[in-house]
Short mmCIF file of C-alpha atoms and ligand atoms in Angstrom, two decimals:
data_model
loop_
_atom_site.label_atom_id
_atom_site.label_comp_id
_atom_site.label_asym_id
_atom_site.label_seq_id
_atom_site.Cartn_x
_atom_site.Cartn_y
_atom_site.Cartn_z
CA UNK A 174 9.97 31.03 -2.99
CA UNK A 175 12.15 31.45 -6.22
CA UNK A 176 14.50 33.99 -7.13
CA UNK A 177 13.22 35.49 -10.78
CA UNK A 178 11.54 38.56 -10.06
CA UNK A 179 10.48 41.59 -12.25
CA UNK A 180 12.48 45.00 -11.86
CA UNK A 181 11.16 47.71 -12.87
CA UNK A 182 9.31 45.22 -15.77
CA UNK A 183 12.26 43.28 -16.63
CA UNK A 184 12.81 39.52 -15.66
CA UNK A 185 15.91 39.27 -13.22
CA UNK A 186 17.61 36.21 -12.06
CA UNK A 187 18.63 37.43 -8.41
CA UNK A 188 20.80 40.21 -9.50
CA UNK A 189 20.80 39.48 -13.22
CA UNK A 190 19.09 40.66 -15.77
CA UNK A 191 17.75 38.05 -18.10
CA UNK A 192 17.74 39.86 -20.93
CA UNK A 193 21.52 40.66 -20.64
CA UNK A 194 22.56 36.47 -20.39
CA UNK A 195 20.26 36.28 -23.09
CA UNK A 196 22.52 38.76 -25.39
CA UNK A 197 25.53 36.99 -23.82
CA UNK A 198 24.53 33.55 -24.65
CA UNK A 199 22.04 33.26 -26.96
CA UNK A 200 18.72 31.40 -26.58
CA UNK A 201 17.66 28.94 -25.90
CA UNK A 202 19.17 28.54 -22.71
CA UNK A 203 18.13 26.57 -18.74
CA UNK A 204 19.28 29.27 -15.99
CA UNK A 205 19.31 28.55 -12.54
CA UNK A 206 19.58 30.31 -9.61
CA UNK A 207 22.01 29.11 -7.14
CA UNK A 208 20.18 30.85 -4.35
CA UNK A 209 16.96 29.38 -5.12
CA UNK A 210 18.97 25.64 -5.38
CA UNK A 211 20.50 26.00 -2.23
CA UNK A 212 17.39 27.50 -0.75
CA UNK A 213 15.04 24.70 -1.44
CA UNK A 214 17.87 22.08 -0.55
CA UNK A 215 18.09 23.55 2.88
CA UNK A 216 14.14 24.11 3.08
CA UNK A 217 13.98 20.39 2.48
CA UNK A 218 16.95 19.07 4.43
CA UNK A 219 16.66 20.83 7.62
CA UNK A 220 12.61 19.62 7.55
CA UNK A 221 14.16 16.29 8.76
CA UNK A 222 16.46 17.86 11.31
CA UNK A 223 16.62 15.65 14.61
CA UNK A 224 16.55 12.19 12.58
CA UNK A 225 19.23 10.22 11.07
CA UNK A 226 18.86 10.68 7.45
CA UNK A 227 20.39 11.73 4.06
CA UNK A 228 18.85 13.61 1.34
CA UNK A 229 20.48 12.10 -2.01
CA UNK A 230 19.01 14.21 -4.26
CA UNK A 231 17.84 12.57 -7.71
CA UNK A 232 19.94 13.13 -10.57
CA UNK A 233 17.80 12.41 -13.24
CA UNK A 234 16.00 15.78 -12.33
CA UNK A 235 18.78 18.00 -13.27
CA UNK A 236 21.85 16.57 -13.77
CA UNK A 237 24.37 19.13 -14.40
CA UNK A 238 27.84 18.83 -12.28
CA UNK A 239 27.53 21.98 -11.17
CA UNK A 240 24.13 21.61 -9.58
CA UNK A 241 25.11 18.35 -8.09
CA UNK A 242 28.61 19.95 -6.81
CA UNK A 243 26.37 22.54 -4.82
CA UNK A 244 24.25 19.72 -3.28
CA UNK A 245 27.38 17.94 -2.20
CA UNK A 246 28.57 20.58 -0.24
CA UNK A 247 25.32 21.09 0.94
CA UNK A 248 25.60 17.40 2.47
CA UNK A 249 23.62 15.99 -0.26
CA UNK A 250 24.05 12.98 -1.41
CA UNK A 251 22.73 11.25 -4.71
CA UNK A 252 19.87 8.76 -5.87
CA UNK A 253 21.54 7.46 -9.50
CA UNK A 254 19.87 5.38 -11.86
CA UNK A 255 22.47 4.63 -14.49
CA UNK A 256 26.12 4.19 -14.94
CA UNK A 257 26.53 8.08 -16.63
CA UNK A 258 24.86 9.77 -13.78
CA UNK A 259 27.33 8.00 -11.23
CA UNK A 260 30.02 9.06 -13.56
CA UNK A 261 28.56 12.70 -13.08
CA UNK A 262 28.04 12.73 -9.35
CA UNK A 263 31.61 11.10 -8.52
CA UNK A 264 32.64 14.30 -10.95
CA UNK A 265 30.68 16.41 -8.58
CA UNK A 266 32.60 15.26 -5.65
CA UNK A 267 29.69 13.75 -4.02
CA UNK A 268 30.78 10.90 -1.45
CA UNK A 269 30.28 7.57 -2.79
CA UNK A 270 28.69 6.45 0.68
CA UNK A 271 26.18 9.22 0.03
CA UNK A 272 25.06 7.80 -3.35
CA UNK A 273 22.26 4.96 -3.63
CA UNK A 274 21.37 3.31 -7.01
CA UNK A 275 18.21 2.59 -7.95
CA UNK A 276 16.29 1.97 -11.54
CA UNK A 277 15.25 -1.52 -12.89
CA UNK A 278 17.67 -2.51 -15.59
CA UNK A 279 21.13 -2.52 -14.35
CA UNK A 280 23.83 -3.70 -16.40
CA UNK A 281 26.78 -6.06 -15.22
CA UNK A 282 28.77 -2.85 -16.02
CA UNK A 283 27.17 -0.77 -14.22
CA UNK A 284 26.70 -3.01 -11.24
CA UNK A 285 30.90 -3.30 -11.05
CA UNK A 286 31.02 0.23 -11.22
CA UNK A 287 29.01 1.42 -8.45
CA UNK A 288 30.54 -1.85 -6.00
CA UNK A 289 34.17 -0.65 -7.61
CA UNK A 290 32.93 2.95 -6.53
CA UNK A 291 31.68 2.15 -3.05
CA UNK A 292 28.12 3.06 -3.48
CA UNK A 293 26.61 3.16 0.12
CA UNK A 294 23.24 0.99 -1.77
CA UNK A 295 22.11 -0.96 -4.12
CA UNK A 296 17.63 -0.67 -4.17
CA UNK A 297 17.59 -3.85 -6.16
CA UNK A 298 14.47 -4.45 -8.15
CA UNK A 299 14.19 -8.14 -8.97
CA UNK A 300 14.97 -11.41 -8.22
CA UNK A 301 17.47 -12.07 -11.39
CA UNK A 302 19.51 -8.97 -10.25
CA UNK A 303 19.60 -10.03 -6.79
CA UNK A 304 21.62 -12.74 -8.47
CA UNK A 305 23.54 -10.91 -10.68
CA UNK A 306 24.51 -8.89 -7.87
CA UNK A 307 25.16 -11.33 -5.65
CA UNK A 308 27.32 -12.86 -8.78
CA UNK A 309 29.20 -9.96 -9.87
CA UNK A 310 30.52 -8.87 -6.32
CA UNK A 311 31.30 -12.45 -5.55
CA UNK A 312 33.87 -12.23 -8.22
CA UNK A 313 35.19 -9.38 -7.33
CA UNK A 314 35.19 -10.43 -3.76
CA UNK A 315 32.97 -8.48 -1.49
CA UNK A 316 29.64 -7.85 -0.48
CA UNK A 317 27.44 -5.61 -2.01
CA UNK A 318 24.85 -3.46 0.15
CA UNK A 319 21.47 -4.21 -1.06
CA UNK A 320 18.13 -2.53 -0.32
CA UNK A 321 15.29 -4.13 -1.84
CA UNK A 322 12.80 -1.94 -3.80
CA UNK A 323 9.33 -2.71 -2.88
CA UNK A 324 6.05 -1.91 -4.65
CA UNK A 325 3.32 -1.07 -1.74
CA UNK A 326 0.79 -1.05 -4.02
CA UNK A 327 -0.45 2.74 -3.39
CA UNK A 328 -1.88 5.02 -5.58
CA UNK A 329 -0.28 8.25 -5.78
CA UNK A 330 -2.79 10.06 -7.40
CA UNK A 331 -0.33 11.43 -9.79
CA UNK A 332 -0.16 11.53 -13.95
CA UNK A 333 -0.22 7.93 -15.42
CA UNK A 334 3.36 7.70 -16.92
CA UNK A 335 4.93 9.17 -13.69
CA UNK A 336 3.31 6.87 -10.94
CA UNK A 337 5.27 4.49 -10.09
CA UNK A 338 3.89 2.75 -6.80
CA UNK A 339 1.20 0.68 -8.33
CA UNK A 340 1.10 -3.22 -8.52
CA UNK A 341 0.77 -2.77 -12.17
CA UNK A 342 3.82 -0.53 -12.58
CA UNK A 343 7.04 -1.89 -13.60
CA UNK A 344 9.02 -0.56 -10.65
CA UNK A 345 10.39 -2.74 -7.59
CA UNK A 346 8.96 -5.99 -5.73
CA UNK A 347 5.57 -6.75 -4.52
CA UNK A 348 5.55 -6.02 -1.13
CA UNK A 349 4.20 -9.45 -0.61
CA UNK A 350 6.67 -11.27 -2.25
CA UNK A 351 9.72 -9.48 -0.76
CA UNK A 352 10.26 -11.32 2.08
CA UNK A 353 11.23 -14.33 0.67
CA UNK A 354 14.25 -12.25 -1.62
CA UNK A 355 15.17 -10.74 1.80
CA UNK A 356 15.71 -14.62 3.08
CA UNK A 357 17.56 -15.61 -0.20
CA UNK A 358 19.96 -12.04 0.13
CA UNK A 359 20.60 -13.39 3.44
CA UNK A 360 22.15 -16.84 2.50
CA UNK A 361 24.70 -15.19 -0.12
CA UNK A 362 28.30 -14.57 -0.54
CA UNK A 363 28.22 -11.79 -2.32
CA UNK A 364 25.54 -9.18 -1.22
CA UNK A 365 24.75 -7.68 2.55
CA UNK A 366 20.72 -6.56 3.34
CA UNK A 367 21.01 -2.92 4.25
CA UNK A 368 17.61 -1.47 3.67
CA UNK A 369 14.35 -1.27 2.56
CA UNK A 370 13.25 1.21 -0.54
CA UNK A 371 10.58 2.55 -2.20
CA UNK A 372 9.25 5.51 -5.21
CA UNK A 373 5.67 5.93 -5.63
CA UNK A 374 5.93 8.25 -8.12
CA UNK A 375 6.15 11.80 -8.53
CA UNK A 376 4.93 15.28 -8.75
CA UNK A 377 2.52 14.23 -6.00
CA UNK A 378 0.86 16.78 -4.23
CA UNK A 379 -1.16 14.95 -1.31
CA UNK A 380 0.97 14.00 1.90
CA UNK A 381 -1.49 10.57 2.49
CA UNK A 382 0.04 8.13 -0.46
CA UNK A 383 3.57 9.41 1.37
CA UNK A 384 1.92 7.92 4.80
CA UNK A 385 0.03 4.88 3.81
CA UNK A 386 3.06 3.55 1.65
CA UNK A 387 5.30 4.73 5.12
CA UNK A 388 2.68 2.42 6.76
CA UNK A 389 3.28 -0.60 4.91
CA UNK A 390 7.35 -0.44 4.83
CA UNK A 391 6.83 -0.04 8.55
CA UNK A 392 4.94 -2.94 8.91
CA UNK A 393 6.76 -5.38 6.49
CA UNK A 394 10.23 -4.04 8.08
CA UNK A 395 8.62 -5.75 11.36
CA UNK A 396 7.88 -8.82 9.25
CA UNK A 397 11.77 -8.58 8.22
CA UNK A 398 12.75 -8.32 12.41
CA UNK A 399 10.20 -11.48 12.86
CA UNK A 400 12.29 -13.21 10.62
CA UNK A 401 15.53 -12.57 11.99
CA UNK A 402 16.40 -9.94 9.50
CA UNK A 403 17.46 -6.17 10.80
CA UNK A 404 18.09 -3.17 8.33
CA UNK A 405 19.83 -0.20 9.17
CA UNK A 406 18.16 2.46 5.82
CA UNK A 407 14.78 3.02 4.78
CA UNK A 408 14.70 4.35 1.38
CA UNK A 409 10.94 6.84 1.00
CA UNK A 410 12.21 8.16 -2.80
CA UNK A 411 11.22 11.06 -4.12
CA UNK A 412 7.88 12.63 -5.03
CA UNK A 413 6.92 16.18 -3.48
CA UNK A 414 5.60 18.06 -6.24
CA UNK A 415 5.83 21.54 -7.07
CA UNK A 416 3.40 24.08 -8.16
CA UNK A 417 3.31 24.46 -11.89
CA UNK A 418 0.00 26.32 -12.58
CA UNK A 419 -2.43 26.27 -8.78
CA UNK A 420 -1.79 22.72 -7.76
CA UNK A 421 -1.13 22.79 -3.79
CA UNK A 422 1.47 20.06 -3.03
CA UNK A 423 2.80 20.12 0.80
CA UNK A 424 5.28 22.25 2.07
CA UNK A 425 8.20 20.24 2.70
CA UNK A 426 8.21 20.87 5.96
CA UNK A 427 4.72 19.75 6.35
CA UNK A 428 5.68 16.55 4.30
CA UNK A 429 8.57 16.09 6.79
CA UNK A 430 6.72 16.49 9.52
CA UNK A 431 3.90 13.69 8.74
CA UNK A 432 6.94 11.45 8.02
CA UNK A 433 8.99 12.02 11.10
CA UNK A 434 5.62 11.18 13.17
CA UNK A 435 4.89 8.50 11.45
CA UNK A 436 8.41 7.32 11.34
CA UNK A 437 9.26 7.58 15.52
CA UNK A 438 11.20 5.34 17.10
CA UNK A 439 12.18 3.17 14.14
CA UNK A 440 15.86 2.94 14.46
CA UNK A 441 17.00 3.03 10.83
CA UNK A 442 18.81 5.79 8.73
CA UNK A 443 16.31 7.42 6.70
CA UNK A 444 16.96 8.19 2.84
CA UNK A 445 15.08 10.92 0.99
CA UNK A 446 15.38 10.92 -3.19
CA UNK A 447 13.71 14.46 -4.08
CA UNK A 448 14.08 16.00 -7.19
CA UNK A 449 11.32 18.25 -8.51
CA UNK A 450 11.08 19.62 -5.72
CA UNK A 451 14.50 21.27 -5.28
CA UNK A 452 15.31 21.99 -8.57
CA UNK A 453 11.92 22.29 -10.24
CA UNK A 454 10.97 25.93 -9.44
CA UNK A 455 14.70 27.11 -9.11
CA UNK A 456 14.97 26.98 -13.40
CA UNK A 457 13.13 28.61 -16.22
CA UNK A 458 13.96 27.94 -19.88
CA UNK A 459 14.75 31.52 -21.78
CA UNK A 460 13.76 31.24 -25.63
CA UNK A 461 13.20 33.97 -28.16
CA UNK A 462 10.08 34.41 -30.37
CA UNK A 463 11.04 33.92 -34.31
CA UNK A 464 7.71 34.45 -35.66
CA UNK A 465 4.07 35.44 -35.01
CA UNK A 466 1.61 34.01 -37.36
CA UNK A 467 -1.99 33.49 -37.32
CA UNK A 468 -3.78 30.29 -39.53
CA UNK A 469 -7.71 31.47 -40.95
CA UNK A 470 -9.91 28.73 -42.51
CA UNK A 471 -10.17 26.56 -39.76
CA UNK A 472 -13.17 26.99 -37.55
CA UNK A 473 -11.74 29.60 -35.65
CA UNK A 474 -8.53 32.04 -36.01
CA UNK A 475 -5.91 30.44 -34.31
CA UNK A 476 -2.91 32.77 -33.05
CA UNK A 477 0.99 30.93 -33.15
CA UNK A 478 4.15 31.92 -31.65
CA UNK A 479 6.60 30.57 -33.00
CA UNK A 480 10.03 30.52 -30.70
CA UNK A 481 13.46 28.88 -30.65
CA UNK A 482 12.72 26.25 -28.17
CA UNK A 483 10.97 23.45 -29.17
CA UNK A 484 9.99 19.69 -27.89
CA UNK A 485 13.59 18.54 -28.09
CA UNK A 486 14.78 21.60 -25.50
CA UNK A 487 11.89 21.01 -22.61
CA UNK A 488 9.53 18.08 -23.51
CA UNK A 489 7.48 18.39 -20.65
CA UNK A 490 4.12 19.92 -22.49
CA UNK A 491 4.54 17.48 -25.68
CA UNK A 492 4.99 14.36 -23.76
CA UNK A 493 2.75 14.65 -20.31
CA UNK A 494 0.77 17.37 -21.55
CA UNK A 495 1.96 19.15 -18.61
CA UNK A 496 1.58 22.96 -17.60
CA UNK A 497 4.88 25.66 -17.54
CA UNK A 498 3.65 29.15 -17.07
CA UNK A 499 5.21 31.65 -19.68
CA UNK A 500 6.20 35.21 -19.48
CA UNK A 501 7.36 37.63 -21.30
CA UNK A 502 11.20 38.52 -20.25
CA UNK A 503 10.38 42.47 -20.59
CA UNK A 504 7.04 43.26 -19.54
CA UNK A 505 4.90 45.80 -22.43
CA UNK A 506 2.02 47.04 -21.50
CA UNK A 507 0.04 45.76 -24.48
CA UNK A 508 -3.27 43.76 -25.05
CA UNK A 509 -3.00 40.05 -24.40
CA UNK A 510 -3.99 37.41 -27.15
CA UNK A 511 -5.15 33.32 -27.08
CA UNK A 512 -2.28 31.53 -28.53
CA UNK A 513 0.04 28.21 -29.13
CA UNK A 514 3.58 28.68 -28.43
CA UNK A 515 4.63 26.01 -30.73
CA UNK A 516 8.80 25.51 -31.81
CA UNK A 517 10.16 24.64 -35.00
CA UNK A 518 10.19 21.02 -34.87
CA UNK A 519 8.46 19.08 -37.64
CA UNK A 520 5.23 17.41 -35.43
CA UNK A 521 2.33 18.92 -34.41
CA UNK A 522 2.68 17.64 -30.90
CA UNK A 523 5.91 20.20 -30.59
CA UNK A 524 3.82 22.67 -28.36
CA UNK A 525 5.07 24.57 -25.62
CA UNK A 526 1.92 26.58 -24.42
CA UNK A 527 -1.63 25.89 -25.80
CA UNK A 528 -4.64 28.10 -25.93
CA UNK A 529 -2.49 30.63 -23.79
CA UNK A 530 -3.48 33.74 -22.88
CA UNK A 531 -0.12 35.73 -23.21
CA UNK A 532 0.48 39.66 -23.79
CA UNK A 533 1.22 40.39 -27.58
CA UNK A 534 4.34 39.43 -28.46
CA UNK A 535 7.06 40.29 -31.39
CA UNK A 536 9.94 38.94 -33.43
CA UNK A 537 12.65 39.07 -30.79
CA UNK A 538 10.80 39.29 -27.88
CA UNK A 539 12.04 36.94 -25.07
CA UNK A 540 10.20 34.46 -23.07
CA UNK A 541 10.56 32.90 -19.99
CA UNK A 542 9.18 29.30 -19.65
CA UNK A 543 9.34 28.48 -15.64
CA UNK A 544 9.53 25.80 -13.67
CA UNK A 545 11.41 24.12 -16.61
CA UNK A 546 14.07 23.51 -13.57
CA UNK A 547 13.57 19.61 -12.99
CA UNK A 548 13.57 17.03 -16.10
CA UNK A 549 14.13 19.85 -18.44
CA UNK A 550 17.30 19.85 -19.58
CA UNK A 551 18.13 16.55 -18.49
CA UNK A 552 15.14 15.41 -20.97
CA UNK A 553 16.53 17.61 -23.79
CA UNK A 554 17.51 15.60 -27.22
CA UNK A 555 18.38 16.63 -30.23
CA UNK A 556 15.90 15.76 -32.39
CA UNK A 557 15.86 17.17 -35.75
CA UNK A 558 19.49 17.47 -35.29
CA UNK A 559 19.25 20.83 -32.96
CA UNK A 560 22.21 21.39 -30.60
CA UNK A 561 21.04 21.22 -27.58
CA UNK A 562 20.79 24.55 -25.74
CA UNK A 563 23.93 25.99 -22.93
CA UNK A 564 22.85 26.04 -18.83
CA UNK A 565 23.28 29.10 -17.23
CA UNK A 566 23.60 29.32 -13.18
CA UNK A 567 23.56 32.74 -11.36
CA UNK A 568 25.01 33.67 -8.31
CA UNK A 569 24.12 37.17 -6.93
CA UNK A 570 25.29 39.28 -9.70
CA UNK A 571 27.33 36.91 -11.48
CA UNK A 572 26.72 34.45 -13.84
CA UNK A 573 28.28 31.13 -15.85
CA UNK A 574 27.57 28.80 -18.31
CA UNK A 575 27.82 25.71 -16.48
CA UNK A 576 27.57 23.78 -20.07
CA UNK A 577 27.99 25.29 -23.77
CA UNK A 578 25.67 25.31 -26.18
CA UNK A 579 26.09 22.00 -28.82
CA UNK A 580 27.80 22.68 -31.50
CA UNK A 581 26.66 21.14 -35.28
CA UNK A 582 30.01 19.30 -34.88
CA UNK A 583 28.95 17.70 -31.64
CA UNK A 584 25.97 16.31 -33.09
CA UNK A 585 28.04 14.09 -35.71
CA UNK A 586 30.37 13.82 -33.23
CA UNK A 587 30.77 9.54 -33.41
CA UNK A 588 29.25 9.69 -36.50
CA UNK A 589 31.33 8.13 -39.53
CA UNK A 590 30.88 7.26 -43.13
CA UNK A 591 31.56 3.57 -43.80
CA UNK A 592 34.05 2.49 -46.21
CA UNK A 593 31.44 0.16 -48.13
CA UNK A 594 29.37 3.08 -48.95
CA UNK A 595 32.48 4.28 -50.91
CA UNK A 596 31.91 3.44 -54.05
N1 LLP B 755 13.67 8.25 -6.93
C1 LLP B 755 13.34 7.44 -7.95
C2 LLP B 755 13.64 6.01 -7.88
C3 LLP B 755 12.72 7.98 -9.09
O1 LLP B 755 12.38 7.18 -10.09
C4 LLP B 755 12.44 9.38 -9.14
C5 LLP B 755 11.80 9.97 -10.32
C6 LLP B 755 12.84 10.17 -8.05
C7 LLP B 755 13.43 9.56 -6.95
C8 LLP B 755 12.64 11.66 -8.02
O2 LLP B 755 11.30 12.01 -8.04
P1 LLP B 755 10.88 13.55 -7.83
O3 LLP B 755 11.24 13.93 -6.41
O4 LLP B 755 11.61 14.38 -8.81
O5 LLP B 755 9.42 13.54 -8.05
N2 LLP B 755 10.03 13.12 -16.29
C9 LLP B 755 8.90 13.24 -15.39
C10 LLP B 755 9.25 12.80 -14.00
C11 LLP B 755 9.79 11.40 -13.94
C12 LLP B 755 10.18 10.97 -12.55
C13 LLP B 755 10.96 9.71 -12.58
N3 LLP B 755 11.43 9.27 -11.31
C14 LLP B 755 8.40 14.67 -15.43
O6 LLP B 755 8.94 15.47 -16.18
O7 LLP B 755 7.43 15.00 -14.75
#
C-alpha cells in the first residue's frame, strides 16, 4: 500500500497535490512519501518481531539523508557499500553499531574509516581483503569485526545484471572455500569473526532461493561450530522485490515468516539489508511532457512523448529494460494512444516507456513515473551535462525539498582550465 492516490482526478501525495510541488519546484523531481517510507519500514521490521535482529536498510537504494534519518529513528540501521554512503548515514544519525559494510572493492581508506567509525561489521569478500583488513586495523590497533560474505551458489531467478548469488557472479566466497578464511580470520591480530553474510540478488519475487540459500548458511555455520568457530550475526541481504507491472513477490511478512521457521533456534543476531522493498513503491519520478511528435515512413506510425526526464534522471528502463508504470498527474478523459516516452538525451536507448498505451497527452501535461522510489535517484547522473533533478518528501500536508535541484554551476563545479592550455 502506497500513498499517491487520485482526488477527484488529480495525483496527490498523501495530502499534496502533485501538481502544486510541481509548480513549486519544477520538474523533474523524486517525491516521497514519508508515510509510505515509514509504513513499509514498519511492515518489514515488525515481520521479524520475536527474534534478535536488525534491519539496516541498504543505502544504495535511496540514499538521501533524510530518508535514512527517518529509518534511524525507526531503529534502522544501514547496509553501506562505499566510503560516501557511510559518510551519509553517520550524517543521518544512524548508530555506527547499526551499520554493516559490504561490497567487493574496499579501499584502505575506506576500510580505516568504517574501523575509525565503529562499524558493527565488516561482510568481507575475499581473501586479499581479509588481509588488508586484518593489516589496516593492526596498525591502528584493534580488531576489526568481520563477517565473511559467502556465495551459496543459488539461483535467484531474478534479471541477469542484478543476481548476485551465483558461483559465476562476482560477489562474496564460495561457500566451499569459506571455511578455511574463517580458520585464517581466526589466527589474526587484527580482525574478530562475527558473522556470516550473504546477497543473492534482488528484486526477487519467489520466497524458495531466500530458503535454500538460508539452508546452506545454516548448515556451513554448523561446519564453522565443528570447527571450533561460533558467530554471533547472520547477514540474509536484501532482495524482496516489489511489484512494478503484475509480478507477485511475497509479502514481507510472508517472507519473514518462512525465514523465522527456517531460522529457529539458531542463536545468532539476524541482519536484514532490504532496499527495494521499502523505498521502491514509496517514490514516483514527476516529469513534464515538452513535446508530442509522431515519425511516418517507417513501417508503422510511431507516436513519441517527449518529456523532461530522461536516462540520466531514472535509468531503470534504458539499462535493465525494466517496467515503471506511467500516469498522467491530472487525469482527462481523452482517448488513449501506443507510444515511447523517450527524454532528450542524445541515444536511442534513452526510453522511459515503450509501446505504452497512455491517455493523449499535451505540451505541459505532467507525468508520474512510479515506483521510481529505489535506485532512482541514487542512479541519476548527469549525462549530457543535465543537473540532476531536486527530491521532494511529503509529510501529511506538508512538503520539502530534501535536496535542490543542480545547478549549471554545480556541474563544473571541480572543473578548471589548465594553465598550459593558455596560450
Ligand atoms: N545488500 C547488498 C549487499 C546488495 O548488493 C543489495 C543490492 C542490497 C542489499 C539491497 O537489495 P534490495 O533489497 O534493494 O533488492 N540497480 C538495480 C538493483 C541493484 C541491487 C544491488 N544490490 C535495480 O535498479 O534494479
Amino acid at each position: 500500500m502506497n500513498h499517491f492516490e487520485y482526488k477527484d482526478g488529480e495525483l496527490f501525495c498523501e495530502e499534496v497535490s502533485v501538481t502544486q510541488i510541481a509548480k513549486e519546484v519544477g520538474t523533474p523531481f523524486y517525491l516521497y512519501s514519508k508515510a509510505t517510507l515509514s509504513r513499509h519500514f514498519h511492515v518489514f521490521d515488525s515481520g521479524f518481531e520475536g527474534i534478535d535482529h536488525i534491519t539496516c536498510f541498504a543505502v544504495k537504494s535511496c540514499s538521501n539523508i533524510a530518508v535514512l534519518s527517518l529509518f534511524g529513528d525507526l531503529g534502522g540501521g544501514a547496509d553501506i557499500v562505499s566510503g560516501g554512503e557511510l559518510f551519509r548515514a553517520l550524517k543521518a544519525g544512524i548508530d555506527p553499531r547499526r551499520i554493516i559494510y559490504s561490497g567487493v572493492g574496499k579501499t584502505e581508506k575506506e576500510l580505516r574509516y568504517g574501523i575509525q567509525s565503529g562499524i558493527l561489521l565488516f561482510n568481507v569478500e575475499s581473501e586479499q581483503e581479509l588481509h588488508r583488513l586484518n593489516k589496516v586495523a593492526g596498525d591502528m590497533g584493534v580488531k576489526a569485526p568481520v563477517a565473511f560474505r559467502v556465495n551459496p551458489d543459488v539461483d535467484a531467478k531474478t534479471h541477469a545484471y542484478i543476481s548476485t548469488g551465483l558461483a559465476k557472479n562476482k560477489f562474496g566466497i564460495p561457500i566451499n572455500e569459506a571455511l578455511d578464511l574463517y580458520l585464517q580470520a581466526a589466527e589474526m591480530e587484527g580482525v574478530e569473526v562475527k558473522g556470516v553474510s550473504c546477497h543473492i540478488g534482488s528484486q526477487l519475487t519467489l520466497i524458495s532461493p531466500f530458503v535454500e540459500t538460508l539452508r546452506k548458511l545454516k548448515a556451513f555455520v554448523e561446519r564453522l561450530t565443528d570447527n571450533g568457530i561460533s558467530i554471533d550475526y547472520l547477514d540474509l541481504g536484501g532482495g524482496v522485490g516489489i511489484t512494478y507491472d503484475d509480478e507477485e513477490p511475497p509479502h514481507p511478512k510472508e517472507y519473514a515468516k518462512a525465514i523465522k521457521e527456517e531460522l529457529a533456534g539458531l542463536p545468532v543476531t539476524l541482519i536484514l539489508e532490504p532496499g527495494r522493498v521499502i523505498v521502491g513503491n514509496a517514490g514516483i519520478m514527476v516529469t513534464e511532457v515538452q513535446y508530442t511528435k509522431t515519425n511516418r515512413g517507417g513501417e508503422q506510425e510511431k507516436h513519441f512523448v517527449v518529456v523532461d526526464a530522461g536516462m540520466n534522471d531514472l535509468t531503470r528502463p534504458s539499462l535493465y529494460g525494466a517496467f515503471h508504470a506511467i500516469q498522467p498527474v491530472k487525469k482527462k478523459n481523452v482517448a488513449t494512444q501506443v507510444v515511447d516516452i523517450v527524454g532528450p538525451i542524445c541515444e536511442t536507448g534513452d526510453f522511459l516507456a515503450k509501446d505504452r498505451k497512455l491517455p493523449k497527452v499535451e505540451q505541459g501535461d505532467l507525468l508520474a513515473v512510479m515506483s521510481a522510489g529505489a535506485y532512482g535517484f541514487t542512479m541519476a547522473s548527469t549525462y549530457n551535462s543535465r543537473p540532476r533533478g531536486a527530491e521532494v518528501m511529503v509529510s501529511g500536508d506538508q512538503f520539502a525539498v530534501i535536496r535542490a535541484r543542480e545547478t549549471v554551476e554545480s556541474l563544473i563545479q571541480g572543473e578548471s582550465i589548465p594553465g598550459f592550455l593558455e596560450s
